[in-house]
Short mmCIF file of C-alpha atoms in Angstrom, two decimals:
data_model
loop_
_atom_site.label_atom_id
_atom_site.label_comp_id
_atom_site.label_asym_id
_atom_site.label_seq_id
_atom_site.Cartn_x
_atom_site.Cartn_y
_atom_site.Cartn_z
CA UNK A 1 4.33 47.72 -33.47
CA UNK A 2 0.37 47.88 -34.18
CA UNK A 3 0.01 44.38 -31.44
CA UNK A 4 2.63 44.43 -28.51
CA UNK A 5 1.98 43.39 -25.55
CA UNK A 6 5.05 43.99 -23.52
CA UNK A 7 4.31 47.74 -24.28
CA UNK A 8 0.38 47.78 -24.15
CA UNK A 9 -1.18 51.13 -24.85
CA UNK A 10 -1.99 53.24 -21.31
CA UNK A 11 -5.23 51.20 -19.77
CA UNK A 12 -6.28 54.26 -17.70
CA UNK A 13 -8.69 56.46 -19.76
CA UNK A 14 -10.70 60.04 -18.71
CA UNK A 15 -13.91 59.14 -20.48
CA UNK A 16 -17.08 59.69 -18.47
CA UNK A 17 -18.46 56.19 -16.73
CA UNK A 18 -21.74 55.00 -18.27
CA UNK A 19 -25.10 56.31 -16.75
CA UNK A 20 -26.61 52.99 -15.40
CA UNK A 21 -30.15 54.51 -15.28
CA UNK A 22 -29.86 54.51 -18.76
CA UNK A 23 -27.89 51.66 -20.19
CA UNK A 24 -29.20 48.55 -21.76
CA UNK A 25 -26.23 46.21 -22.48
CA UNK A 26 -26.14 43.24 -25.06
CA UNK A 27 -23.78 40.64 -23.94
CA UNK A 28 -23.18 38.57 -26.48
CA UNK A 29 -22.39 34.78 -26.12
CA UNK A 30 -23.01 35.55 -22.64
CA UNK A 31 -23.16 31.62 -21.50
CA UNK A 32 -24.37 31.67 -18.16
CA UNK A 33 -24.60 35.02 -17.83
CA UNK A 34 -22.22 35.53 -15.48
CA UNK A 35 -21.12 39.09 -17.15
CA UNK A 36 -24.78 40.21 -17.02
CA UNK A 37 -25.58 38.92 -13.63
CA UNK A 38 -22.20 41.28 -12.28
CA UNK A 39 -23.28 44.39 -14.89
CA UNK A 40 -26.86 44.27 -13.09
CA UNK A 41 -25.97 43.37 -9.97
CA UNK A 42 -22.50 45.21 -9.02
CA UNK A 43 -23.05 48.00 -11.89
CA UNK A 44 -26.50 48.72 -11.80
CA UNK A 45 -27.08 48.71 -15.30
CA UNK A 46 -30.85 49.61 -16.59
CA UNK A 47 -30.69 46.45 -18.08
CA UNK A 48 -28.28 43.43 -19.53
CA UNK A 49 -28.99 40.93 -22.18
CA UNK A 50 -27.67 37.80 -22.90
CA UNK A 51 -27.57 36.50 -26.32
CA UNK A 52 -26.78 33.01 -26.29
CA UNK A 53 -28.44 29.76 -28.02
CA UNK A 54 -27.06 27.84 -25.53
CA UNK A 55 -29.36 27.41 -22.40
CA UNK A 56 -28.34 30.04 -19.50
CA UNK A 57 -28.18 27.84 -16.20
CA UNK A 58 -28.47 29.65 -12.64
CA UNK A 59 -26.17 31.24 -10.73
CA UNK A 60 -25.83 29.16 -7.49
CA UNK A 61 -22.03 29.11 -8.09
CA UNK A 62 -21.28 32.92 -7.73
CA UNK A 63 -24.66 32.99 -5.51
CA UNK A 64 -23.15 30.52 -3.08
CA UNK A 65 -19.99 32.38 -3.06
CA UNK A 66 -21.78 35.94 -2.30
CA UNK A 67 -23.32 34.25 0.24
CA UNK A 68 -20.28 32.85 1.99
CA UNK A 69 -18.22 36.23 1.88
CA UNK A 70 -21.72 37.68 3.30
CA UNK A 71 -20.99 35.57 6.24
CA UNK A 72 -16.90 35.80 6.44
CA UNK A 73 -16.66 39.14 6.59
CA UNK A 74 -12.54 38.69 8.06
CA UNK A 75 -12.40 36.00 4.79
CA UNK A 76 -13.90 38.41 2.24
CA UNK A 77 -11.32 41.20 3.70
CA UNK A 78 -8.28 38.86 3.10
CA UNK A 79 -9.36 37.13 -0.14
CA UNK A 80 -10.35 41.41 -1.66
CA UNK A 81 -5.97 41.25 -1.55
CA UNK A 82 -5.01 41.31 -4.77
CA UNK A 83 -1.42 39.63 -5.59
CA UNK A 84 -2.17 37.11 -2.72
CA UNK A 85 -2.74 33.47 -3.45
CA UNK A 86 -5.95 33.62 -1.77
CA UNK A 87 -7.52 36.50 -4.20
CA UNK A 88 -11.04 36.34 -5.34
CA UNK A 89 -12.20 39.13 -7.81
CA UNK A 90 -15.95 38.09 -6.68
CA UNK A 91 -14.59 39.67 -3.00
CA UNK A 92 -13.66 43.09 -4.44
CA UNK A 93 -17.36 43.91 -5.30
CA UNK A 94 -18.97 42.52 -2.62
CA UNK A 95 -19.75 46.33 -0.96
CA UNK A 96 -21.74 47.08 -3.93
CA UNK A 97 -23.39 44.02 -4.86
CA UNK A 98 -24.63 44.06 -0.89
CA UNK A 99 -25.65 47.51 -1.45
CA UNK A 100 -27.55 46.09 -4.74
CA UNK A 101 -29.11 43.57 -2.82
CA UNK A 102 -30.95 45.71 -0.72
CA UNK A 103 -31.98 48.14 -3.34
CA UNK A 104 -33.51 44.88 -5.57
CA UNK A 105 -34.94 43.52 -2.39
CA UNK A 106 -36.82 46.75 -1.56
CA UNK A 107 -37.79 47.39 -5.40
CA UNK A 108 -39.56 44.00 -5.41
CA UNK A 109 -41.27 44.07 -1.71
CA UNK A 110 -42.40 47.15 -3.53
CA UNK A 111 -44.24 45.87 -6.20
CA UNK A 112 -45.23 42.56 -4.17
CA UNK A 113 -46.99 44.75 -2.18
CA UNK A 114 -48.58 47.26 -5.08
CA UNK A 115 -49.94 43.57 -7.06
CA UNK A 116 -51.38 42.32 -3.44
CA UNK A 117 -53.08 45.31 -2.41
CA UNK A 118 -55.92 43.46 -1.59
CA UNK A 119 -54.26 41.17 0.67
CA UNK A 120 -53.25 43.02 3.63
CA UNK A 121 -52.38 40.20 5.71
CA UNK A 122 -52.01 36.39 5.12
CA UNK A 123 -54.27 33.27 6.76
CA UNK A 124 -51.91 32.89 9.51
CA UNK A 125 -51.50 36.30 10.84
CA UNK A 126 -48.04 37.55 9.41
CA UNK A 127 -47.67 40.60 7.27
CA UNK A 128 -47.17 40.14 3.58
CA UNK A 129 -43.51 41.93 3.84
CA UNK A 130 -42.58 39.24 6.32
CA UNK A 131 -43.62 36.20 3.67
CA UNK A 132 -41.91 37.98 1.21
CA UNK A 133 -38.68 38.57 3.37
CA UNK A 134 -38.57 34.97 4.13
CA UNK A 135 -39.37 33.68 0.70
CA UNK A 136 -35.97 35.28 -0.41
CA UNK A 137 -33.73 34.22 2.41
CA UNK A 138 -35.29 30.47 1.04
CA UNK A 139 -34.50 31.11 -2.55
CA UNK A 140 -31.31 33.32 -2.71
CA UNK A 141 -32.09 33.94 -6.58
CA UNK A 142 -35.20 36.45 -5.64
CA UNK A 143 -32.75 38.79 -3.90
CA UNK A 144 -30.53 39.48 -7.45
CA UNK A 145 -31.48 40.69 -10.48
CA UNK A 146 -31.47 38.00 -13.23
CA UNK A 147 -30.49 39.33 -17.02
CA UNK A 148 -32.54 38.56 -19.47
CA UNK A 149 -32.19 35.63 -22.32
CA UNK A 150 -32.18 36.23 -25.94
CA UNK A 151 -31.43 32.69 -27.40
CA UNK A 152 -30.38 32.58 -30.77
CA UNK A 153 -27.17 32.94 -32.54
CA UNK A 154 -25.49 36.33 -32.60
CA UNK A 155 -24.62 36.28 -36.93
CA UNK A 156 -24.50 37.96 -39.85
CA UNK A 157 -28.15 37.10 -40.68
CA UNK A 158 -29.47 39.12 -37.53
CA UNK A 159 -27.10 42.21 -38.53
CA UNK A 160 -28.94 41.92 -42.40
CA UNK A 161 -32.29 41.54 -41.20
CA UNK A 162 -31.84 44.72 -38.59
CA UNK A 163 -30.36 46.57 -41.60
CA UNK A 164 -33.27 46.10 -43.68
CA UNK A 165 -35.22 47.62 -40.34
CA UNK A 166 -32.85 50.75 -40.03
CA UNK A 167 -33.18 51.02 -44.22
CA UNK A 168 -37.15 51.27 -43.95
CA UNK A 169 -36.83 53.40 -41.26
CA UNK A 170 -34.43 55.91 -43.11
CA UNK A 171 -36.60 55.87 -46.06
CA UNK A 172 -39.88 56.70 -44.14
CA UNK A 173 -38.51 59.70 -42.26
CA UNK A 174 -37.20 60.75 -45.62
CA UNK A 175 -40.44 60.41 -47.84
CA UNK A 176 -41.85 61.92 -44.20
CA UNK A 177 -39.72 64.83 -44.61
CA UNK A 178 -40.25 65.33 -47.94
CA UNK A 179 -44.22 64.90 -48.43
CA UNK A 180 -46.35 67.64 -49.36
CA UNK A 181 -50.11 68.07 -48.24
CA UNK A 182 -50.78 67.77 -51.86
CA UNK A 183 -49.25 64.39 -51.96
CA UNK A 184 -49.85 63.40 -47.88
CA UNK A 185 -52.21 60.51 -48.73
CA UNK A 186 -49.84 59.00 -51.31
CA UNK A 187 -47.24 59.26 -48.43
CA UNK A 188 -48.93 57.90 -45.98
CA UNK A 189 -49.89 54.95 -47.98
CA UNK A 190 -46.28 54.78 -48.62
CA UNK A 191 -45.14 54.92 -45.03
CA UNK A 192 -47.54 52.33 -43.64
CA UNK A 193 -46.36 50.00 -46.70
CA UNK A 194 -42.67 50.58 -45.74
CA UNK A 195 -43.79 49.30 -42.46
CA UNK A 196 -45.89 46.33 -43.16
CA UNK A 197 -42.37 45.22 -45.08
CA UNK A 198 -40.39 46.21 -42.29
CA UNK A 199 -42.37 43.67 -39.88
CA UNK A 200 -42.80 41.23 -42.67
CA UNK A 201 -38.90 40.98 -43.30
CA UNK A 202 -38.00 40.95 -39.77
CA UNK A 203 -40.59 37.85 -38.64
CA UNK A 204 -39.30 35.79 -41.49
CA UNK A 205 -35.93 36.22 -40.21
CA UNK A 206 -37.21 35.94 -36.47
CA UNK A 207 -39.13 32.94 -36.98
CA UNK A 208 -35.85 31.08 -38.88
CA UNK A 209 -33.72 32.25 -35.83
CA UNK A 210 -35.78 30.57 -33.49
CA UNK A 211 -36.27 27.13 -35.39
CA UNK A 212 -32.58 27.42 -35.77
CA UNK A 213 -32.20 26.97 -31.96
CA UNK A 214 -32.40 23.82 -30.45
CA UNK A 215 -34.70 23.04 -27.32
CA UNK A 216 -36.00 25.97 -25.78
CA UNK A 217 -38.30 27.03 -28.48
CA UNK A 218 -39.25 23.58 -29.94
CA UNK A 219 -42.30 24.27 -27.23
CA UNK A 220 -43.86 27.20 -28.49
CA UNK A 221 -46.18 26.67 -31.03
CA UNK A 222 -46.39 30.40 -31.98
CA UNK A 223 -43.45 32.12 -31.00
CA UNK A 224 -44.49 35.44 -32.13
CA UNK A 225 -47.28 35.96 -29.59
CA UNK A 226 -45.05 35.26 -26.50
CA UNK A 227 -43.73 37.79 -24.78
CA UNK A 228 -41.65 35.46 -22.41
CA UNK A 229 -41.48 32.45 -20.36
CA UNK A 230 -39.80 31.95 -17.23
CA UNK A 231 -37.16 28.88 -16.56
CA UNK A 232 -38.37 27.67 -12.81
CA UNK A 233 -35.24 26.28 -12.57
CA UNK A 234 -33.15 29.14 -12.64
CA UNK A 235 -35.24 32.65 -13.08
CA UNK A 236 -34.34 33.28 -16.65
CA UNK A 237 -36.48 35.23 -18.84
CA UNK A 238 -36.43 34.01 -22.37
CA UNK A 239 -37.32 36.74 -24.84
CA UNK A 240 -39.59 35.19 -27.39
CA UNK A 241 -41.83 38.34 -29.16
CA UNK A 242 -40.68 39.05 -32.48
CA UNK A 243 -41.77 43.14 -32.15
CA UNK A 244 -40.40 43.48 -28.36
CA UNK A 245 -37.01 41.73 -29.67
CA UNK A 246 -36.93 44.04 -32.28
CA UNK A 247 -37.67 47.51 -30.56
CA UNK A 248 -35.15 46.30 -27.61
CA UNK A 249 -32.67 45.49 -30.34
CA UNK A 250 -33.28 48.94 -32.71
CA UNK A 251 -33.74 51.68 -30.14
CA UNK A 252 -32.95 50.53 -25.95
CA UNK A 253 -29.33 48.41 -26.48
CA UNK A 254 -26.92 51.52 -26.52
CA UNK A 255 -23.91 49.16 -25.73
CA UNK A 256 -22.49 45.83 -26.89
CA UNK A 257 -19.87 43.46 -25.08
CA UNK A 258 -18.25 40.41 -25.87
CA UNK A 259 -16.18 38.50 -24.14
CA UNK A 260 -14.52 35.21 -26.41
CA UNK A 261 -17.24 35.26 -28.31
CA UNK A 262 -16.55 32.94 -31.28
CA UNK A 263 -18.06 33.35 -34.26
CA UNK A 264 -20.00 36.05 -33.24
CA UNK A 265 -17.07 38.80 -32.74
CA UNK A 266 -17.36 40.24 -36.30
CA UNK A 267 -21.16 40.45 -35.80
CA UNK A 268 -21.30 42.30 -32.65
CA UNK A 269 -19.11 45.22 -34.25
CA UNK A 270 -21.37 45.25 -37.55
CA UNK A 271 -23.95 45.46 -35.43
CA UNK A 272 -22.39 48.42 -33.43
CA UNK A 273 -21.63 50.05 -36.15
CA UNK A 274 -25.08 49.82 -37.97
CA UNK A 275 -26.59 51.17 -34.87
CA UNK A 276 -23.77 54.11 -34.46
CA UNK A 277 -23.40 52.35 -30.59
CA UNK A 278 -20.28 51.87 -28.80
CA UNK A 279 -18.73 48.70 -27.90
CA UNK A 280 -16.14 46.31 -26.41
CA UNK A 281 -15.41 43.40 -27.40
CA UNK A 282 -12.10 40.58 -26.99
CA UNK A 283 -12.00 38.52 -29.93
CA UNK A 284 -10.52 35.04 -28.81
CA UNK A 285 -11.15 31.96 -31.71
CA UNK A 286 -10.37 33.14 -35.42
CA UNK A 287 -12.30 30.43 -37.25
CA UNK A 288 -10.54 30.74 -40.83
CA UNK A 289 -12.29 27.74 -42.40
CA UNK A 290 -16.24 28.97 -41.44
CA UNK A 291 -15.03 32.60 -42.22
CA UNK A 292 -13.21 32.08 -45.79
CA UNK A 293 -14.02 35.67 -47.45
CA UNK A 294 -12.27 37.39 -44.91
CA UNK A 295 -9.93 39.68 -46.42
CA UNK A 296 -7.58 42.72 -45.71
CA UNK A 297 -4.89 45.05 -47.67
CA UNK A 298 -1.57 44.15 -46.72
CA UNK A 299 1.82 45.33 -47.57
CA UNK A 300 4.02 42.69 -49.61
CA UNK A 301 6.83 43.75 -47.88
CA UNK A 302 5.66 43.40 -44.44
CA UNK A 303 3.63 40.10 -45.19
CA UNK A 304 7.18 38.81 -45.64
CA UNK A 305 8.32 40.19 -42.46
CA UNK A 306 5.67 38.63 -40.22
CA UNK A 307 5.80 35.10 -41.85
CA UNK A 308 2.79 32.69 -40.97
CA UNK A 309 3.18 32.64 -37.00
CA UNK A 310 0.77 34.36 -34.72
CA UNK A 311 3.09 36.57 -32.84
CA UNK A 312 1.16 39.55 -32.82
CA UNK A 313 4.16 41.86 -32.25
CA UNK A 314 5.88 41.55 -35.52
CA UNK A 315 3.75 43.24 -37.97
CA UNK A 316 3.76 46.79 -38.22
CA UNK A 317 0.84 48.96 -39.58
CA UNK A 318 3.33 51.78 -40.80
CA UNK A 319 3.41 52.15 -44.68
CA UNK A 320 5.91 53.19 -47.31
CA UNK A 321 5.74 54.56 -50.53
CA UNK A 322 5.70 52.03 -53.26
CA UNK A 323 5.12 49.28 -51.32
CA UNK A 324 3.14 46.88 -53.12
CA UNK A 325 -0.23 45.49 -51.16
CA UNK A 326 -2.35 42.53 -51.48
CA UNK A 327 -5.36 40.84 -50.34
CA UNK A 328 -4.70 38.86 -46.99
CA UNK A 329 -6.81 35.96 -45.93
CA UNK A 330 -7.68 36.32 -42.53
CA UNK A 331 -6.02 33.36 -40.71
CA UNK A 332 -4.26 34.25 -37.33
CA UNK A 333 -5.03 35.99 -34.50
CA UNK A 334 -3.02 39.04 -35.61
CA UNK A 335 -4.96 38.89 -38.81
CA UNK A 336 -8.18 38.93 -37.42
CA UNK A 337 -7.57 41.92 -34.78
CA UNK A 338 -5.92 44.14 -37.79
CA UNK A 339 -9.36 42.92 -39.67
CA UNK A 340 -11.65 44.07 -37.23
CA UNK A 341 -9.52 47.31 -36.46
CA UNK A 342 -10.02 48.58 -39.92
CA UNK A 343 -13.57 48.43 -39.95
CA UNK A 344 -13.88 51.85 -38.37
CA UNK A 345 -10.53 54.12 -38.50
CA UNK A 346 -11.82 55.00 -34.67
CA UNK A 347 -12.12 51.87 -33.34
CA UNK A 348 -9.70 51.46 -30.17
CA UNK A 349 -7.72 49.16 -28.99
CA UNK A 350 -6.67 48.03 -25.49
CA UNK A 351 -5.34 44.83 -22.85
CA UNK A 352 -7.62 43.57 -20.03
CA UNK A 353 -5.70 43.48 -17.09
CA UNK A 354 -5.05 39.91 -16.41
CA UNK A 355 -2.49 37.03 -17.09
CA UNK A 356 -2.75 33.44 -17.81
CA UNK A 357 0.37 30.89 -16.76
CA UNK A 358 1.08 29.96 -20.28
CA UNK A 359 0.26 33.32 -21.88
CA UNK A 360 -1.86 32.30 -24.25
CA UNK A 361 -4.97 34.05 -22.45
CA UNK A 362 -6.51 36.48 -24.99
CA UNK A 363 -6.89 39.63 -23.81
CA UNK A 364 -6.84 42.42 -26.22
CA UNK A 365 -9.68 44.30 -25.97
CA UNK A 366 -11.31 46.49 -28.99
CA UNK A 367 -13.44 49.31 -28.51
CA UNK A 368 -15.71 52.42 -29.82
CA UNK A 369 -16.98 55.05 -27.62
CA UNK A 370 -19.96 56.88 -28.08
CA UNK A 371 -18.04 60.30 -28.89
CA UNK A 372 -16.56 58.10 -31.78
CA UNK A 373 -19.19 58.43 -33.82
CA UNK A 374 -19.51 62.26 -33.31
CA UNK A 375 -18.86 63.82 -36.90
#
């Protein structure tokens, strides 16, 4: 069977782990941020961004919790048990995220210290590292790196616009590679045309993604010339430039996750595949009715088999000869994962290892690796 999953493909896999130095992830419909926060925080990814038109609150849930296992050492121990009734995943990491802590902690005494250098010591006698130790055991936030906010939706219209970018960008290096000295001029008149377009196209689409969102932008009167603003509230950094969003976007994100993310799980694997990036996403919600002109080949024979339930162990993906196929209009959950599998013939597939009560938990994972796209 393509879908089983009483016999789920093997979840243990030799690739290499991700260099964190290096990675810049893009979680998509990211909500709070909770993904990111754990990918910076536990992982030590480069950085993590959350794409989400929704407003990202703080952390004080998982913060309060890190800071209770901090102080029940004996607690943290028990609850780090899995198959015990008292298991909490958030226990399991605590080694690295304390190891994390420190490292973030020293990183920003660091450059505290390197944009007070004029300040050697403060009005009442105490050492600058001192105010700066106790300002984070007041505000727990300071002491964990906070992802960063991208809010607008994750859709079809960003993928377009960023393929119109990667299509002006082809066609320069080409007319780059091609160009004569006879003809450099002409070329270079060329190139910096390609690129006022470029910009052009990408800040009309920028500027509609933003008015698109509700609240958090309805402040800025020119969105283009802010870099970011900072929620007091909760330390999030809203990413507002147009030509920041777009270099981030084009050449640092070199992985995309999604975790349930709606309407956006088609997206984030166009998007992958545009920018030849690896992925993982676990499509959840199918959403036939916003999604109509989603279609796949299917075998007449087999579309008989499999009926109109979602039990995503009853079709089979093997074909015979002569069998007659038609279009199939994506409506279940098994259609949608076969949908998305054929997109790319490398594209992976795999179970997250957890269980819901009722079994209705989704947890089929879908995946490229960078070595996929290796020809």
């Amino acid at each position: 069977p393509l879908l089983d999953d009483k016999n789920p493909p093997s979840q243990q896999h030799q690739n290499p782990p991700l260099n964190p130095k290096t990675t810049t992830i893009l979680d998509v419909a990211g909500g709070k941020g909770d993904l990111s926060w754990i990918l910076l925080n536990a992982d030590g990814m480069k950085q993590s961004i959350v794409v989400d038109p929704r407003t990202c609150t703080s952390h004080t849930h998982l913060l309060r919790s890190v800071q209770f296992l901090k102080e029940n050492p004996k607690l943290c121990q028990e609850r780090s048990v899995q198959g015990l009734d008292t298991f909490q995943p958030l226990a399991t990491i605590m080694p690295q995220l304390l190891v994390r802590q420190q490292e973030w902690k020293m990183k920003r005494r660091r450059l505290m210290e390197e944009q007070q250098q004029t300040v050697d010591m403060r009005s009442d006698g105490s050492s600058y590292s001192n105010c700066a130790d106790k300002k984070e055991e007041e505000d727990i936030n300071l002491s964990f790196r906070t992802a960063k906010h991208l809010r607008v939706h994750f859709d079809d219209n960003m993928v377009s616009a960023l393929r119109i970018e990667t299509e002006n960008k082809m066609n320069i290096k080409a007319e780059n590679n091609n160009h004569t000295k006879k003809n450099e001029n002409e070329s270079t008149l060329n190139h910096n045309d390609a690129f006022s377009s470029s910009s052009s196209s990408w800040e009309s689409y920028w500027s509609k993604a933003l008015s698109r969102t509700d609240g958090a932008t309805s402040e800025i009167t020119n969105p283009s010339k802010v870099s970011s603003s900072i929620n007091n509230n909760s330390n999030e950094v809203l990413l507002q430039d147009a030509s920041i969003v777009r270099s981030i976007l084009l050449h640092d994100v070199n992985l995309i996750v999604g975790f349930h993310p709606d309407q956006a799980t088609e997206a984030c694997i166009d998007l992958a595949l545009l920018l030849r990036i690896p992925f993982a996403i676990v499509p959840c919600c199918v959403f036939p009715s916003e999604f109509p002109n989603r279609f796949y080949d299917c075998d007449e024979e087999e579309d008989e088999k499999k009926g109109d339930d979602d039990d995503v162990s009853s079709f089979s993906s093997g074909k015979e000869e002569k069998t007659v196929k038609r279009r199939k209009k994506v409506k279940s959950y098994n259609d949608f994962i076969i949908y998305l599998k054929r997109k790319h013939e490398k594209i992976k597939m795999d179970y997250l290892d957890f269980f819901h009560e009722t079994d209705t938990a989704r947890r089929i994972v879908l995946y490229l690796l960078p070595e996929d796209f290796k020809e």
